[in-house]
Short mmCIF file of C-alpha atoms in Angstrom, two decimals:
data_model
loop_
_atom_site.label_atom_id
_atom_site.label_comp_id
_atom_site.label_asym_id
_atom_site.label_seq_id
_atom_site.Cartn_x
_atom_site.Cartn_y
_atom_site.Cartn_z
CA MET A 1 -8.34 -13.68 -8.79
CA ARG A 2 -7.29 -14.43 -5.43
CA THR A 3 -2.88 -14.54 -5.18
CA LYS A 4 -1.88 -17.83 -5.11
CA VAL A 5 1.49 -18.35 -3.36
CA ILE A 6 3.96 -20.58 -4.64
CA LYS A 7 5.45 -23.26 -2.09
CA VAL A 8 9.17 -23.68 -1.95
CA ALA A 9 11.33 -25.45 0.89
CA ALA A 10 12.01 -24.08 3.91
CA VAL A 11 15.16 -21.99 4.10
CA ALA A 12 17.35 -22.79 6.86
CA ALA A 13 18.98 -19.63 8.58
CA CYS A 14 19.89 -17.91 6.09
CA GLY A 15 16.42 -16.63 4.89
CA LEU A 16 15.61 -16.10 1.72
CA VAL A 17 17.72 -17.64 -0.39
CA LEU A 18 20.38 -15.46 -1.56
CA ALA A 19 23.71 -16.35 -4.05
CA ALA A 20 26.05 -15.36 -0.79
CA CYS A 21 24.23 -19.23 0.82
CA GLY A 22 25.77 -21.87 -0.60
CA SER A 23 23.02 -24.17 0.21
CA THR A 24 20.49 -21.76 -1.42
CA LYS A 25 21.45 -21.27 -4.58
CA ASP A 26 18.51 -22.50 -6.14
CA ASN A 27 16.55 -19.22 -5.04
CA ALA A 28 18.92 -16.55 -6.37
CA SER A 29 20.88 -17.20 -9.72
CA ALA A 30 24.50 -15.81 -11.03
CA PRO A 31 25.24 -12.38 -11.13
CA ALA A 32 25.12 -11.71 -14.48
CA ALA A 33 28.53 -11.16 -16.57
CA GLY A 34 29.43 -7.41 -15.82
CA GLY A 35 26.94 -6.86 -12.81
CA GLY A 36 27.35 -5.07 -10.20
CA ALA A 37 25.51 -3.28 -7.29
CA GLY A 38 27.05 0.39 -7.87
CA GLY A 39 25.55 3.14 -9.88
CA LYS A 40 22.94 5.99 -9.37
CA VAL A 41 19.32 4.86 -8.36
CA GLY A 42 16.26 6.93 -9.62
CA ALA A 43 12.77 6.55 -6.90
CA THR A 44 9.79 8.22 -8.14
CA LEU A 45 6.45 8.92 -5.75
CA PRO A 46 3.11 8.60 -7.19
CA LEU A 47 1.85 12.12 -5.32
CA LEU A 48 3.08 14.00 -2.09
CA THR A 49 -0.82 14.90 -1.08
CA SER A 50 -0.89 12.10 1.75
CA PRO A 51 0.53 12.30 4.74
CA PHE A 52 1.93 8.48 3.69
CA TRP A 53 3.60 9.26 0.82
CA GLN A 54 5.29 12.39 2.82
CA ALA A 55 6.58 9.65 5.31
CA TYR A 56 7.73 7.48 2.33
CA ASN A 57 9.83 10.28 0.77
CA ASN A 58 11.19 11.02 3.85
CA TYR A 59 12.51 7.37 4.51
CA VAL A 60 14.23 6.69 0.95
CA PRO A 61 17.41 8.84 1.53
CA LYS A 62 17.51 7.76 4.92
CA MET A 63 17.28 3.75 3.98
CA ALA A 64 18.90 4.22 1.00
CA LYS A 65 21.94 5.08 3.11
CA GLU A 66 21.47 1.98 5.26
CA GLU A 67 21.53 0.01 2.34
CA GLY A 68 24.65 1.56 0.51
CA VAL A 69 22.44 2.64 -2.14
CA ASP A 70 23.54 5.98 -3.92
CA VAL A 71 19.79 7.44 -4.75
CA LEU A 72 18.97 10.77 -6.89
CA PRO A 73 16.56 12.83 -5.16
CA THR A 74 12.95 11.34 -5.56
CA VAL A 75 10.49 12.79 -8.38
CA ASN A 76 6.54 13.25 -7.58
CA ALA A 77 4.15 12.33 -10.61
CA ASP A 78 1.43 14.52 -9.10
CA SER A 79 -1.23 11.81 -9.25
CA ASP A 80 0.02 11.49 -13.43
CA PRO A 81 0.16 8.52 -15.02
CA ALA A 82 1.69 9.71 -17.67
CA LYS A 83 4.18 12.03 -15.74
CA LEU A 84 5.55 9.14 -14.11
CA ILE A 85 6.86 7.53 -17.34
CA THR A 86 8.03 10.97 -18.54
CA ASP A 87 9.76 10.69 -15.34
CA ILE A 88 10.81 6.95 -15.66
CA GLY A 89 12.87 7.92 -18.90
CA THR A 90 14.47 11.28 -16.97
CA PHE A 91 15.96 9.23 -15.16
CA LEU A 92 17.07 6.32 -17.98
CA ASN A 93 18.64 9.39 -19.59
CA GLN A 94 20.46 10.30 -16.63
CA GLY A 95 21.90 7.52 -16.85
CA VAL A 96 20.58 5.87 -13.38
CA LYS A 97 21.32 1.55 -13.07
CA GLY A 98 18.31 0.65 -10.75
CA LEU A 99 14.55 2.56 -10.27
CA VAL A 100 12.06 2.21 -7.70
CA VAL A 101 8.74 2.94 -9.08
CA THR A 102 5.96 3.08 -7.35
CA PRO A 103 2.82 2.93 -10.33
CA LEU A 104 0.09 4.97 -10.79
CA ASP A 105 -2.00 2.82 -13.61
CA SER A 106 -1.13 -1.13 -13.40
CA ALA A 107 -1.76 -1.24 -16.78
CA ALA A 108 0.05 2.18 -18.05
CA ILE A 109 3.33 1.54 -15.93
CA VAL A 110 3.94 -0.81 -18.72
CA ALA A 111 5.35 0.93 -21.28
CA GLY A 112 7.73 2.94 -18.69
CA LEU A 113 9.02 -0.74 -17.05
CA LYS A 114 9.52 -1.35 -21.55
CA GLN A 115 12.32 1.53 -21.13
CA ALA A 116 13.89 0.29 -18.29
CA GLU A 117 14.11 -3.33 -19.56
CA ASN A 118 15.72 -1.75 -23.36
CA LYS A 119 18.50 -0.24 -21.65
CA GLY A 120 18.95 -2.98 -19.10
CA VAL A 121 18.13 -1.25 -16.01
CA PRO A 122 16.56 -3.50 -13.53
CA VAL A 123 13.15 -2.63 -11.96
CA VAL A 124 11.25 -2.40 -7.98
CA ALA A 125 8.15 -1.71 -8.14
CA VAL A 126 6.61 -0.46 -4.61
CA ASP A 127 3.13 -0.40 -3.54
CA VAL A 128 1.99 -1.56 -6.68
CA ALA A 129 2.12 -3.82 -8.96
CA PRO A 130 2.14 -4.23 -12.61
CA GLU A 131 0.11 -5.63 -14.70
CA GLY A 132 2.98 -6.37 -17.44
CA GLY A 133 6.61 -5.86 -17.53
CA LYS A 134 9.41 -6.87 -16.09
CA VAL A 135 10.85 -6.05 -12.15
CA ALA A 136 12.73 -7.74 -10.41
CA MET A 137 10.65 -7.41 -7.31
CA VAL A 138 7.28 -5.68 -6.12
CA VAL A 139 7.29 -4.78 -2.66
CA ARG A 140 3.80 -4.68 -1.53
CA ALA A 141 1.72 -5.60 1.42
CA ASP A 142 -1.38 -7.99 1.09
CA ASN A 143 -3.87 -5.62 -0.43
CA LYS A 144 -6.61 -8.02 -0.40
CA ALA A 145 -5.93 -8.40 3.26
CA TYR A 146 -6.32 -4.88 3.55
CA GLY A 147 -9.80 -4.75 2.83
CA THR A 148 -10.88 -7.81 4.69
CA LYS A 149 -9.00 -6.67 7.84
CA ALA A 150 -11.18 -3.73 7.42
CA CYS A 151 -14.12 -5.58 6.87
CA GLU A 152 -13.57 -7.84 10.36
CA ALA A 153 -13.47 -4.94 11.76
CA ILE A 154 -16.44 -3.20 10.73
CA GLY A 155 -18.48 -6.45 10.80
CA GLU A 156 -17.34 -6.70 14.91
CA LYS A 157 -19.45 -3.78 15.81
CA VAL A 158 -21.75 -3.25 12.91
CA LYS A 159 -24.36 -6.56 12.16
CA SER A 160 -26.03 -4.90 9.54
CA GLY A 161 -27.79 -1.52 8.00
CA LYS A 162 -25.51 0.14 5.65
CA VAL A 163 -22.18 0.58 5.52
CA VAL A 164 -19.31 2.62 2.95
CA GLN A 165 -16.39 1.82 0.75
CA ILE A 166 -14.33 5.34 0.04
CA MET A 167 -12.30 3.39 -2.69
CA GLY A 168 -8.99 4.18 -4.38
CA ASP A 169 -8.47 4.20 -8.08
CA LEU A 170 -9.56 1.69 -9.57
CA ALA A 171 -7.37 1.67 -12.17
CA SER A 172 -4.57 0.43 -9.74
CA VAL A 173 -4.85 -3.50 -8.59
CA ASN A 174 -4.31 -1.70 -4.90
CA GLY A 175 -7.90 0.13 -5.56
CA ARG A 176 -9.77 -3.20 -7.00
CA ASP A 177 -8.03 -5.63 -4.06
CA ARG A 178 -9.29 -3.60 -1.36
CA SER A 179 -12.63 -3.34 -3.12
CA GLU A 180 -12.93 -6.78 -3.85
CA ALA A 181 -11.72 -7.89 -1.16
CA PHE A 182 -13.95 -6.07 1.38
CA ARG A 183 -17.04 -6.67 -0.54
CA ASP A 184 -16.60 -10.42 -1.02
CA CYS A 185 -15.73 -10.38 2.93
CA MET A 186 -18.83 -8.83 3.75
CA LYS A 187 -20.87 -11.08 1.16
CA ALA A 188 -19.50 -14.19 3.15
CA LYS A 189 -19.34 -13.03 6.94
CA TYR A 190 -21.67 -10.61 7.40
CA PRO A 191 -24.72 -11.09 4.80
CA GLY A 192 -27.01 -8.36 6.87
CA ILE A 193 -24.75 -5.43 6.13
CA GLN A 194 -25.72 -3.56 2.43
CA VAL A 195 -21.93 -2.43 0.65
CA LEU A 196 -22.62 0.83 -0.05
CA GLU A 197 -19.70 2.28 -2.99
CA ILE A 198 -17.77 5.19 -3.47
CA PRO A 199 -14.80 5.73 -6.32
CA ALA A 200 -12.65 8.31 -4.90
CA GLU A 201 -9.46 7.30 -7.08
CA TRP A 202 -7.11 8.31 -3.72
CA LYS A 203 -8.57 12.10 -3.75
CA ALA A 204 -9.66 13.68 -1.00
CA ASP A 205 -11.93 16.16 -2.81
CA LYS A 206 -13.34 13.33 -4.86
CA ALA A 207 -14.02 11.40 -1.28
CA SER A 208 -15.62 14.60 0.54
CA ALA A 209 -18.56 14.81 -2.68
CA GLY A 210 -19.00 11.58 -2.98
CA LEU A 211 -19.68 10.97 1.03
CA ASP A 212 -21.53 13.87 1.57
CA SER A 213 -23.97 13.27 -1.30
CA MET A 214 -24.18 9.64 -0.05
CA LEU A 215 -24.67 10.68 3.60
CA THR A 216 -28.21 12.67 2.08
CA ALA A 217 -29.44 10.18 0.92
CA ASN A 218 -28.34 7.42 3.18
CA PRO A 219 -28.00 9.13 6.55
CA ASP A 220 -28.70 5.52 8.05
CA ILE A 221 -25.19 4.87 7.34
CA LYS A 222 -23.01 2.40 10.62
CA GLY A 223 -19.51 2.22 8.97
CA VAL A 224 -17.37 3.78 6.25
CA TYR A 225 -14.01 2.18 4.88
CA MET A 226 -11.68 4.05 3.99
CA GLN A 227 -9.26 2.97 1.54
CA ALA A 228 -6.10 5.23 2.51
CA GLY A 229 -6.43 7.18 5.68
CA GLY A 230 -3.96 9.95 4.37
CA VAL A 231 -5.89 11.42 1.98
CA TYR A 232 -9.74 10.11 3.23
CA LEU A 233 -9.75 10.18 6.94
CA ALA A 234 -9.91 14.38 7.25
CA PRO A 235 -12.90 15.50 4.88
CA THR A 236 -14.34 12.08 6.20
CA GLU A 237 -14.63 13.58 9.53
CA GLN A 238 -15.76 17.49 8.00
CA ALA A 239 -18.88 15.58 5.97
CA LEU A 240 -19.96 13.66 9.33
CA LYS A 241 -19.52 16.77 10.80
CA ARG A 242 -21.74 18.66 8.70
CA LYS A 243 -24.64 16.07 8.54
CA ASN A 244 -24.39 16.36 12.74
CA LEU A 245 -22.77 12.32 12.39
CA PHE A 246 -19.77 12.15 13.92
CA PHE A 247 -19.68 10.78 17.15
CA PRO A 248 -16.75 9.91 19.13
CA VAL A 249 -15.89 5.56 19.29
CA GLY A 250 -18.29 3.82 22.17
CA ASP A 251 -21.45 6.57 22.00
CA PRO A 252 -24.10 4.65 20.14
CA LYS A 253 -24.64 7.06 17.03
CA HIS A 254 -20.54 6.63 16.26
CA ILE A 255 -20.35 5.67 12.83
CA VAL A 256 -17.44 3.26 12.79
CA LEU A 257 -14.65 4.10 10.79
CA VAL A 258 -11.55 2.02 9.71
CA SER A 259 -8.74 2.96 7.13
CA ASN A 260 -5.79 1.85 5.83
CA ASP A 261 -2.14 3.85 5.85
CA GLY A 262 -0.56 3.98 9.61
CA ILE A 263 0.13 7.87 9.55
CA PRO A 264 0.63 9.53 13.05
CA GLN A 265 -2.73 11.33 12.56
CA GLU A 266 -4.65 8.10 12.49
CA LEU A 267 -3.15 6.78 15.21
CA ALA A 268 -4.28 9.99 17.24
CA ALA A 269 -7.38 9.92 15.77
CA ILE A 270 -7.71 6.01 17.32
CA ARG A 271 -6.66 7.43 20.28
CA ALA A 272 -9.09 10.72 20.83
CA GLY A 273 -11.78 7.86 19.81
CA GLU A 274 -12.57 9.26 16.41
CA LEU A 275 -10.95 6.31 14.41
CA ASP A 276 -12.13 2.60 15.66
CA ALA A 277 -9.58 1.00 13.74
CA THR A 278 -6.52 1.42 10.48
CA VAL A 279 -4.64 -1.18 9.18
CA SER A 280 -1.03 0.33 8.58
CA GLN A 281 1.15 -0.27 5.75
CA PRO A 282 4.57 0.52 6.05
CA ALA A 283 5.98 3.04 4.91
CA ASP A 284 9.46 1.93 6.23
CA ALA A 285 9.53 -0.73 4.88
CA TYR A 286 8.13 -0.12 1.39
CA ALA A 287 11.52 2.15 1.38
CA LYS A 288 13.77 -0.32 3.09
CA TYR A 289 13.03 -3.46 1.17
CA GLY A 290 12.17 -1.47 -2.44
CA LEU A 291 16.21 -0.57 -2.27
CA TYR A 292 17.43 -3.56 -0.72
CA TRP A 293 16.15 -5.45 -3.62
CA LEU A 294 16.91 -3.54 -6.39
CA LYS A 295 20.06 -3.39 -4.80
CA LYS A 296 20.88 -6.81 -5.52
CA ALA A 297 18.96 -6.75 -8.73
CA MET A 298 21.61 -4.54 -9.94
CA ALA A 299 24.44 -7.05 -8.76
CA GLY A 300 22.90 -9.02 -11.00
CA GLU A 301 20.84 -11.56 -8.58
CA THR A 302 17.25 -13.05 -9.95
CA PHE A 303 14.59 -14.48 -6.94
CA LYS A 304 12.04 -17.16 -6.36
CA ALA A 305 9.39 -17.36 -4.66
CA GLY A 306 9.86 -18.19 -0.75
CA PRO A 307 10.08 -16.99 2.80
CA THR A 308 11.84 -14.15 4.01
CA ASP A 309 14.44 -13.26 6.56
CA HIS A 310 12.81 -10.03 7.53
CA GLY A 311 9.49 -11.82 8.29
CA SER A 312 7.22 -11.78 4.63
CA THR A 313 6.96 -14.28 2.15
CA ILE A 314 7.53 -13.41 -1.33
CA VAL A 315 5.10 -15.11 -4.12
CA GLU A 316 4.23 -14.98 -7.75
CA ILE A 317 1.26 -12.88 -8.50
CA SER A 318 1.45 -13.51 -12.04
CA PRO A 319 3.71 -15.38 -14.31
CA GLY A 320 7.29 -13.69 -14.20
CA ILE A 321 6.26 -11.36 -11.24
CA LEU A 322 7.17 -11.90 -7.63
CA GLU A 323 5.59 -9.98 -4.91
CA ASP A 324 7.81 -9.66 -1.41
CA GLN A 325 4.14 -9.32 0.74
CA LEU A 326 4.76 -7.04 3.83
CA PRO A 327 3.31 -7.84 7.36
CA ALA A 328 0.31 -5.28 7.95
CA PRO A 329 -0.78 -5.21 11.10
CA VAL A 330 -4.49 -4.04 12.25
CA ILE A 331 -4.36 -0.83 14.77
CA THR A 332 -6.75 -0.07 17.88
CA LYS A 333 -7.17 1.52 20.69
CA ASP A 334 -5.44 -1.60 22.29
CA ASN A 335 -1.89 -1.39 20.16
CA VAL A 336 -2.01 2.09 19.44
CA ASP A 337 1.11 2.90 21.15
CA ASP A 338 3.03 0.09 20.34
CA LYS A 339 6.66 1.77 19.46
CA ALA A 340 6.99 -0.50 16.50
CA LEU A 341 4.71 0.71 14.66
CA TRP A 342 6.45 2.98 11.75
CA GLY A 343 3.88 6.11 12.81
CA ASN A 344 4.85 6.18 16.12
CA ASN A 345 8.22 6.36 14.94
CA LEU A 346 8.14 9.55 12.61
#
C-alpha cells in the first residue's frame, strides 16, 4: 500500500513544529519529566561492503559533532539481522541514552526496538523503516519514488523489449518498495516492456550470478535497474563485459543502466558514459537528520506529520510510525557535476 501523507496545517517560519516555537506547540510535546539531550548515543551500520554505507559511516562522527551529539564508535552488523539485535543489546548494556539504527530486516528489528523501549531509550531508524515497534522517527527517502524514477529513466530510452531489475533484500521494506514501484510504473507507463527480476539481497555475488544467467537466457535485454549501485554497479558492468554486451551511452547497442545510491563511483560512471542515471540517496542527510531527530527525542520531544524546516515532509507510514522523507534527486550527465550532490563532496 502506498504511503499516505497526513496533511497538517502549514507551518510558519519555524518550519517543523518544535517546542521552541510557541506558535507551533501542537506538533511537539513538552519534554518528558527528567528528559534531557545529554548522554552517549549508539549508531549501527547494516554493512560496510557498500561504498554508500562506507560514506554514511564517515558522515556519522562529522554530523554528530555538528549536532552536538556524543556518539560512540559505530558497529557493523555485517548483513546479519541477528547480530544487529545483539549490537543493540550491547549498546543498551553500555548505558546509551539514544540509538540510531539501520534495520536489515524490517520485521526482525522489532525485537531490538522492544529492548530499547523497555529501557526508555529513544530510537531513530535510518534508511529502512521497521514493520512495528517504537521509533521516534524514521529518516528515509521515499523508496517507492526510487523505483518510479528508475522506471521513468529507463522508459525514456527503452520503449519495448526486456529490462531487468536487480532487487534488494525483500525482507527489507526498501527492497519491496523499490521492486513494487518499478514493476507498477512499467506496467502503467510502458506496457511494451517486459520486466525480468533478480532477487539479489543487496549482495554483489548474487547480482553477478543472477545477471550472468539472465543474460545467457535473454541476450536481448535492453535495460537494467540496479536497486543499489554501491553493490550492484561493478558486478553488472563485469557481467555485461563477459557477454560482450557493454557499450557506452549513445551507442545503438548500449544497454540502459540506472541505479540507486549517488556514490562517487556512480557519478564517475555517468561522466564516463557507462551509466545513464542514478537516484541519489542522501548519505550525508541520513547521518545528519538521524542524529538531529534523536537529539530532540532524547530531550523528550515528540513529533507529528507535516513539513519540516529542511525541505522534506514527515508522513505517517503506519499507525504511530513517522518518516522524514528526504529529497532524492535523479542524477544524469546534465547535473552530475552539481556541487550540492553529496557524492561530489566526499
